[in-house]
Amino acid sequence: MAVRKPPVTTREYWAPGHAACAGCGCATALRLATKAFSEAMEEKYGDPDAFAIAHATGCMEVVSAVFPYTAWKAPWIHVAFENAAAVASGIEAAWKKLGRKGKILAIGGDGGTADIGMQALSGMLERWHNVVYLMYDNEAYMNTGIQRSSSTPYGAWTTTSPPGKYSIGEDKPKKWVALIAAAHQIPYVATASIGNPFDFIRKMKKAAKVDGPAFVQVQCTCPTGWKSPLEKGVEIARLAIETGVWPLFEIENGDIWNIKIQAPGGGAKVKREGGRVVAIEFKKPIEEYLKLQGRFKHLFKQPEAIDQLREQIKAMWKVLGVEVTLPKPGE
Amino acid sequence: MPIKKVMKANEAAAWAAKLAKPKVIAAFPITPSTLVPEKISEFVADGELDAEFIKVESEHSAISACVGASAAGVRTFTATASQGLALMHEILFIAAGMRLPIVIAIGNRALSAPINIWNDWQDTISERDTGWLQFYAENNQEALDLILIAFKVAEDERVLLPAMVGFDAFILTHTVEPVEIPDQELVDEFLGEYVPKHAYLDPAKPITQGALGFPAHYMEARYGVWEANEAAKKVIDEAFAEFEKKFGRKYQKIEEYRTEDADIIFVTMGSLAGTLKEYVDHLREKGLKVGAAKVTVYRPFPVEEVRELAKKAKVLALLEKNVTFSVGGALFQDFSRALINESEKPKIVDFILGLGGRDVTFKDLDEALAIAQKALNGEKVEEVNWIGLRKEIL
Ligand SMILES: Cc1ncc(C[n+]2csc(CCOP(=O)(O)OP(=O)(O)O)c2C)c(N)n1
Ligand code: SF4
C-alpha cells in the first residue's frame, strides 16, 4: 500500500503536555515552526536535530518549561524577557567555536521583541549571527495578563488600553516590526500566519536555511487575550489575511524595494505589474475579522473607529507599495 | 619562563583572559574598563587568542550572550564597570541561578548621579547578593592572578558559580606596574579545559535550561547557590594553595599585615590596602600597635577568617569605599554579622571614604586613627564616620 508522505515531519520538538490554554494559536505556531526547522536542518546539514532554542520570557516559555517538566525535545534555554536575541548570539558564537553545525532559533513574543527586546534583536541582526528570530505575535503581553504592546492593533481592548469615555482602546497603530528587521538588510524577513500553515512552514524552512540572520513574524491567535472562540483560531487568522488586516510578504537580502507580497485569497482581486503586486481589492470587510473577537466588540458601537482602522491599514499597505481597497460591510 | 611586562591592570586582565583561553568573549566599552575588550580584540585579531569576540550593543546583551555561550558549554569572559555592571544586574542573578561559571573583570567605578568615572566599590558591592563570587585586587599582578583563580574556582564542580574580579578604576586600571605573565603551559595545567557537565545545549542530549521554578522548587535552587558559596570557601583555599605552588604568589581570603600584638587593625580592600600597609609601617615606626588586613575574597564572605582576625585586635577600623544608606559600609554589616555571637569581640568602627575617586591620604587615615584611638580608650564614637568630607561645600 502506498503511504503518502506527510506534508511536514512527524517528529515533534514541542511535545504534548505543555500548559497553554485550549485553542492557543501560538502553541500551534511553535509546533509548526520547530518541525519546519528540523526539516531544514535535515536538508541543510543532514541532521534534523541540529538546532537549539533560546526563548524569551512570555506565555510560550512559561507554559512549556515548568520544572521538573519540559515540553521541549530540543536543547532549549530561557534566560530573561528582553534578551533571547542576545542569548542566541552567545550560543551561536559558542557553536562556531565548538565546530558544531546547525542553527539557533530565538523565540520571543511581541512584547519581548517589539518592545523591551528591540535593542537586543537589532544588535543580533546587525552583527549577522546565524540565528532565526521567530516573533510570535499575539498582539499583547499575554503572560502578564493582556497588556498592550506596540504590536497591539488600533482599537483593541487590553487591560492597559481599556475603552472608556475618553478612550477607544489602543490608540496607536500597530508597529511594523518585520520592516524594522528588514531595515537591517539581512538575508531573509517574512510575515506569516497560522491561518496559512503551509506558507508558514515554507517560510520557516527558508529562514532556517539561509546563512546569516533571518526574522519571521507570525501572527497567532490567543483566545484568552482576544476573547475569541477556542475553536476559531485558524479561521480568525485566515480572516486577518483575507480582509487585509495582516499582510503576508517576504523580503530577501534586505531589498525592501522588492517586497514579495502574497495574494490574500478570500476572493480578493490582485493586480500585478511586472510580476509585482501593486493593488489589491479586498472583498471581505475587516468587520468579518473584528466581529469574532471580544477585544474589538466596543468598536461596533463607534463605526468611525473602524473606519479609522481601515485608513491605517490602507496606509500600512501603501508603505508596502500596494494600493488597497477595503470594503465596508454590504459594499 | 614567565616574562615580566610593565602594564596597566586593564591589560593584565586582558592577558589573564588570553591565558585562560575563553572561547567566547562579549563586551561593551565603559570607562575605565574599555581597554580590556580593546586589548582582547587585538589578541583575537592577531590570532593570539582563538575566540569569538561578540561586539554587542550593550552590557545587558554582553552578559546575556555570555550566558548563552556558557550554557552552550564554553568558557566565557567579559569586562565592565559601574553603570555597565548595573545594566547587567538582572542577568547576574540568572547567571548564578543557572550555575554558569562566567568571569567578569571589573574596573571598580562609582555610580551615577552625579556621573563620575573614578574609583569606589559601589558597583560590585551593589551586586553582592547576586550569588557571584567576588575578588578584589590590590595591584595589577593581583588583577591578572585573581582572574585565573576566579576561573578555576568558578568552574570547579563543587562550586559552578560566576565570579567577578574588581580592580580600582584608574588607580589600577590606568596605572602601569611590572606584571609577571605566567607560562601558558602552567596556566593550562592550572585551569585545564572547561568540560561542562550540567549546561551544554547539545542536540545529541537535549536538556531544558532556565525553566520556571514554582514555589515547590524555587527555594531549593536558591539554597543550591547558598551551598555553592559555602563550598567555594574551601575550593578557594585549595586554588590559592595550588596557585602558590605553581606560580609562587601567595593569596589568602584575608591577608594580614603586621597584625601581631596590634590594638587597632585597619581593614580594607583593593588598592587602598597598598596605601594602608605604608601607613601601618609609618605608625609602627612611631611605636603604635596598629596592623592592617585586606579582604581579597568578599563573596563568599570569609566569616571564619574574620573571627580569627577579630581575636587579634581591640578595635577593628573598617575603611570602605561604598555606602549602604542609614547603615554604613558593606564590610561593616558583614563584619558585624561574623562577630555578633562571639563572646569576646573587638569594637568595630566604620569609615566611609574615597568615594568617586577622592584621594585617600595619610591625613585622612590620621582622622580615622584618631577616632579609632578614642574607641580604644573606651570613649564613645560614632559607629559610622565619613572621612575627608568637604564640610564647607555641604
Ligand atoms: C524586565 C522584565 N520586565 C517585565 C517582565 C514581566 N513580563 C514577563 S512576560 C511579559 C509579557 C510577555 O509578552 P509577550 O512578549 O508579548 O509574550 P506573550 O506573553 O504574549 O506570549 C512581561 C511584561 C519581565 N519578566 N521582565
Ligand atoms: S494566554 Fe493566549 S498566548 Fe497565552 S497560552 Fe493562553 S491562549 Fe496561548
Short mmCIF file of N, CA, C and O and ligand atoms in Angstrom, two decimals, chain A residues 26 55-62 78 80-82 108-116 133 136-147 149 151 222, chain B residues 60 90, ligand 1:
data_model
loop_
_atom_site.label_atom_id
_atom_site.label_comp_id
_atom_site.label_asym_id
_atom_site.label_seq_id
_atom_site.Cartn_x
_atom_site.Cartn_y
_atom_site.Cartn_z
N CYS A 26 -0.62 30.28 19.37
CA CYS A 26 0.84 30.40 19.45
C CYS A 26 1.49 29.03 19.64
O CYS A 26 2.57 28.76 19.12
N HIS A 55 14.73 31.16 24.25
CA HIS A 55 13.33 31.58 24.35
C HIS A 55 13.21 32.74 25.34
O HIS A 55 13.71 32.68 26.45
N ALA A 56 12.49 33.78 24.93
CA ALA A 56 12.24 34.92 25.81
C ALA A 56 11.13 34.59 26.80
O ALA A 56 10.27 33.76 26.52
N THR A 57 11.14 35.27 27.93
CA THR A 57 10.05 35.12 28.88
C THR A 57 8.73 35.49 28.21
O THR A 57 8.68 36.42 27.42
N GLY A 58 7.69 34.79 28.54
CA GLY A 58 6.38 35.06 27.95
C GLY A 58 5.53 33.81 28.06
O GLY A 58 5.96 32.79 28.61
N CYS A 59 4.34 33.91 27.52
CA CYS A 59 3.39 32.79 27.62
C CYS A 59 4.00 31.45 27.19
O CYS A 59 3.92 30.47 27.92
N MET A 60 4.58 31.43 26.01
CA MET A 60 5.03 30.15 25.46
C MET A 60 6.19 29.56 26.26
O MET A 60 6.34 28.34 26.33
N GLU A 61 6.96 30.42 26.85
CA GLU A 61 8.07 29.94 27.69
C GLU A 61 7.53 29.36 28.98
O GLU A 61 7.85 28.24 29.38
N VAL A 62 6.65 30.11 29.58
CA VAL A 62 6.12 29.71 30.89
C VAL A 62 5.31 28.41 30.80
O VAL A 62 5.39 27.57 31.68
N HIS A 78 15.92 29.33 28.50
CA HIS A 78 15.24 30.60 28.75
C HIS A 78 16.12 31.38 29.72
O HIS A 78 16.58 30.84 30.72
N ALA A 80 15.82 35.51 30.02
CA ALA A 80 15.01 36.62 30.51
C ALA A 80 14.06 37.09 29.41
O ALA A 80 13.96 36.47 28.35
N PHE A 81 13.40 38.21 29.68
CA PHE A 81 12.32 38.68 28.81
C PHE A 81 12.85 39.33 27.52
O PHE A 81 12.33 39.11 26.44
N GLU A 82 13.90 40.13 27.67
CA GLU A 82 14.31 41.02 26.57
C GLU A 82 15.53 40.52 25.82
O GLU A 82 16.02 41.22 24.95
N GLY A 108 10.51 34.87 20.59
CA GLY A 108 10.01 35.88 21.51
C GLY A 108 8.60 36.29 21.13
O GLY A 108 8.23 36.23 19.95
N GLY A 109 7.83 36.70 22.10
CA GLY A 109 6.50 37.25 21.83
C GLY A 109 6.63 38.66 21.27
O GLY A 109 7.73 39.16 21.06
N ASP A 110 5.49 39.29 21.05
CA ASP A 110 5.55 40.66 20.51
C ASP A 110 6.14 41.61 21.53
O ASP A 110 6.90 42.52 21.18
N GLY A 111 5.85 41.42 22.81
CA GLY A 111 6.43 42.28 23.83
C GLY A 111 7.93 42.10 23.90
O GLY A 111 8.70 43.06 23.86
N GLY A 112 8.36 40.85 23.98
CA GLY A 112 9.78 40.53 24.10
C GLY A 112 10.57 40.87 22.85
O GLY A 112 11.80 40.84 22.86
N THR A 113 9.87 41.21 21.77
CA THR A 113 10.54 41.51 20.51
C THR A 113 10.37 42.98 20.13
O THR A 113 11.34 43.71 19.96
N ALA A 114 9.11 43.42 20.03
CA ALA A 114 8.83 44.76 19.51
C ALA A 114 9.12 45.84 20.55
O ALA A 114 9.42 46.98 20.19
N ASP A 115 9.04 45.48 21.84
CA ASP A 115 9.24 46.49 22.87
C ASP A 115 10.58 46.30 23.56
O ASP A 115 11.60 46.73 23.08
N ILE A 116 10.57 45.58 24.66
CA ILE A 116 11.75 45.52 25.52
C ILE A 116 12.93 44.81 24.84
O ILE A 116 14.09 45.09 25.16
N TYR A 133 15.20 34.50 14.14
CA TYR A 133 14.38 35.05 15.23
C TYR A 133 12.92 34.91 14.84
O TYR A 133 12.47 35.45 13.83
N TYR A 136 6.50 35.46 17.71
CA TYR A 136 5.09 35.02 17.65
C TYR A 136 4.25 36.17 18.18
O TYR A 136 4.40 36.63 19.29
N ASP A 137 3.39 36.64 17.30
CA ASP A 137 2.72 37.92 17.54
C ASP A 137 1.26 37.68 17.93
O ASP A 137 0.39 37.56 17.07
N ASN A 138 1.03 37.61 19.24
CA ASN A 138 -0.36 37.52 19.69
C ASN A 138 -0.88 38.90 20.09
O ASN A 138 -1.92 39.02 20.71
N GLU A 139 -0.12 39.90 19.74
CA GLU A 139 -0.56 41.30 19.77
C GLU A 139 -0.85 41.87 21.15
O GLU A 139 -1.61 42.83 21.28
N ALA A 140 -0.27 41.28 22.17
CA ALA A 140 -0.33 41.87 23.53
C ALA A 140 0.59 41.07 24.44
O ALA A 140 1.14 40.05 24.05
N TYR A 141 0.79 41.58 25.65
CA TYR A 141 1.54 40.83 26.66
C TYR A 141 0.55 39.88 27.31
O TYR A 141 -0.22 40.28 28.18
N MET A 142 0.56 38.64 26.92
CA MET A 142 -0.43 37.73 27.45
C MET A 142 -0.01 37.16 28.81
O MET A 142 -0.81 36.98 29.71
N ASN A 143 1.29 36.90 28.93
CA ASN A 143 1.77 36.23 30.15
C ASN A 143 1.46 37.03 31.41
O ASN A 143 1.21 36.46 32.47
N THR A 144 1.50 38.35 31.31
CA THR A 144 1.25 39.17 32.49
C THR A 144 -0.22 39.59 32.57
O THR A 144 -0.58 40.43 33.38
N GLY A 145 -1.06 39.05 31.66
CA GLY A 145 -2.48 39.31 31.79
C GLY A 145 -3.05 40.31 30.80
O GLY A 145 -3.91 41.12 31.15
N ILE A 146 -2.56 40.27 29.57
CA ILE A 146 -3.15 41.01 28.44
C ILE A 146 -2.99 42.52 28.56
O ILE A 146 -3.97 43.27 28.66
N GLN A 147 -1.73 42.99 28.60
CA GLN A 147 -1.48 44.43 28.50
C GLN A 147 -1.11 44.75 27.05
O GLN A 147 -0.62 43.89 26.33
N SER A 149 0.88 46.02 23.79
CA SER A 149 2.27 46.14 23.36
C SER A 149 2.27 47.08 22.16
O SER A 149 1.21 47.50 21.70
N SER A 151 2.76 46.23 19.41
CA SER A 151 2.24 45.42 18.30
C SER A 151 0.73 45.18 18.43
O SER A 151 0.14 44.47 17.63
N CYS A 222 -4.82 34.24 20.18
CA CYS A 222 -4.80 33.96 21.61
C CYS A 222 -6.24 34.08 22.11
O CYS A 222 -6.71 35.19 22.37
N HIS B 60 23.92 44.71 28.82
CA HIS B 60 22.85 43.72 29.06
C HIS B 60 22.99 42.57 28.08
O HIS B 60 22.88 41.40 28.45
N GLU B 90 20.14 42.40 36.27
CA GLU B 90 19.10 41.39 36.14
C GLU B 90 19.68 40.03 35.76
O GLU B 90 19.30 38.99 36.30
C1 LIG C 1 12.43 43.01 32.62
C2 LIG C 1 11.09 42.41 32.71
N1 LIG C 1 10.00 43.20 32.71
C3 LIG C 1 8.78 42.66 32.79
C4 LIG C 1 8.62 41.32 32.89
C5 LIG C 1 7.25 40.75 33.03
N2 LIG C 1 6.82 40.05 31.84
C6 LIG C 1 7.04 38.73 31.64
S1 LIG C 1 6.40 38.16 30.22
C7 LIG C 1 5.78 39.69 29.87
C8 LIG C 1 4.96 39.90 28.67
C9 LIG C 1 5.23 38.97 27.57
O1 LIG C 1 4.58 39.42 26.45
P1 LIG C 1 4.95 38.91 25.03
O2 LIG C 1 6.38 39.05 24.78
O3 LIG C 1 4.04 39.60 24.07
O4 LIG C 1 4.65 37.35 25.08
P2 LIG C 1 3.28 36.62 25.44
O5 LIG C 1 3.18 36.50 26.91
O6 LIG C 1 2.17 37.42 24.85
O7 LIG C 1 3.40 35.28 24.82
C10 LIG C 1 6.10 40.61 30.84
C11 LIG C 1 5.68 42.03 30.80
C12 LIG C 1 9.79 40.52 32.90
N3 LIG C 1 9.75 39.19 33.01
N4 LIG C 1 10.99 41.08 32.80
#
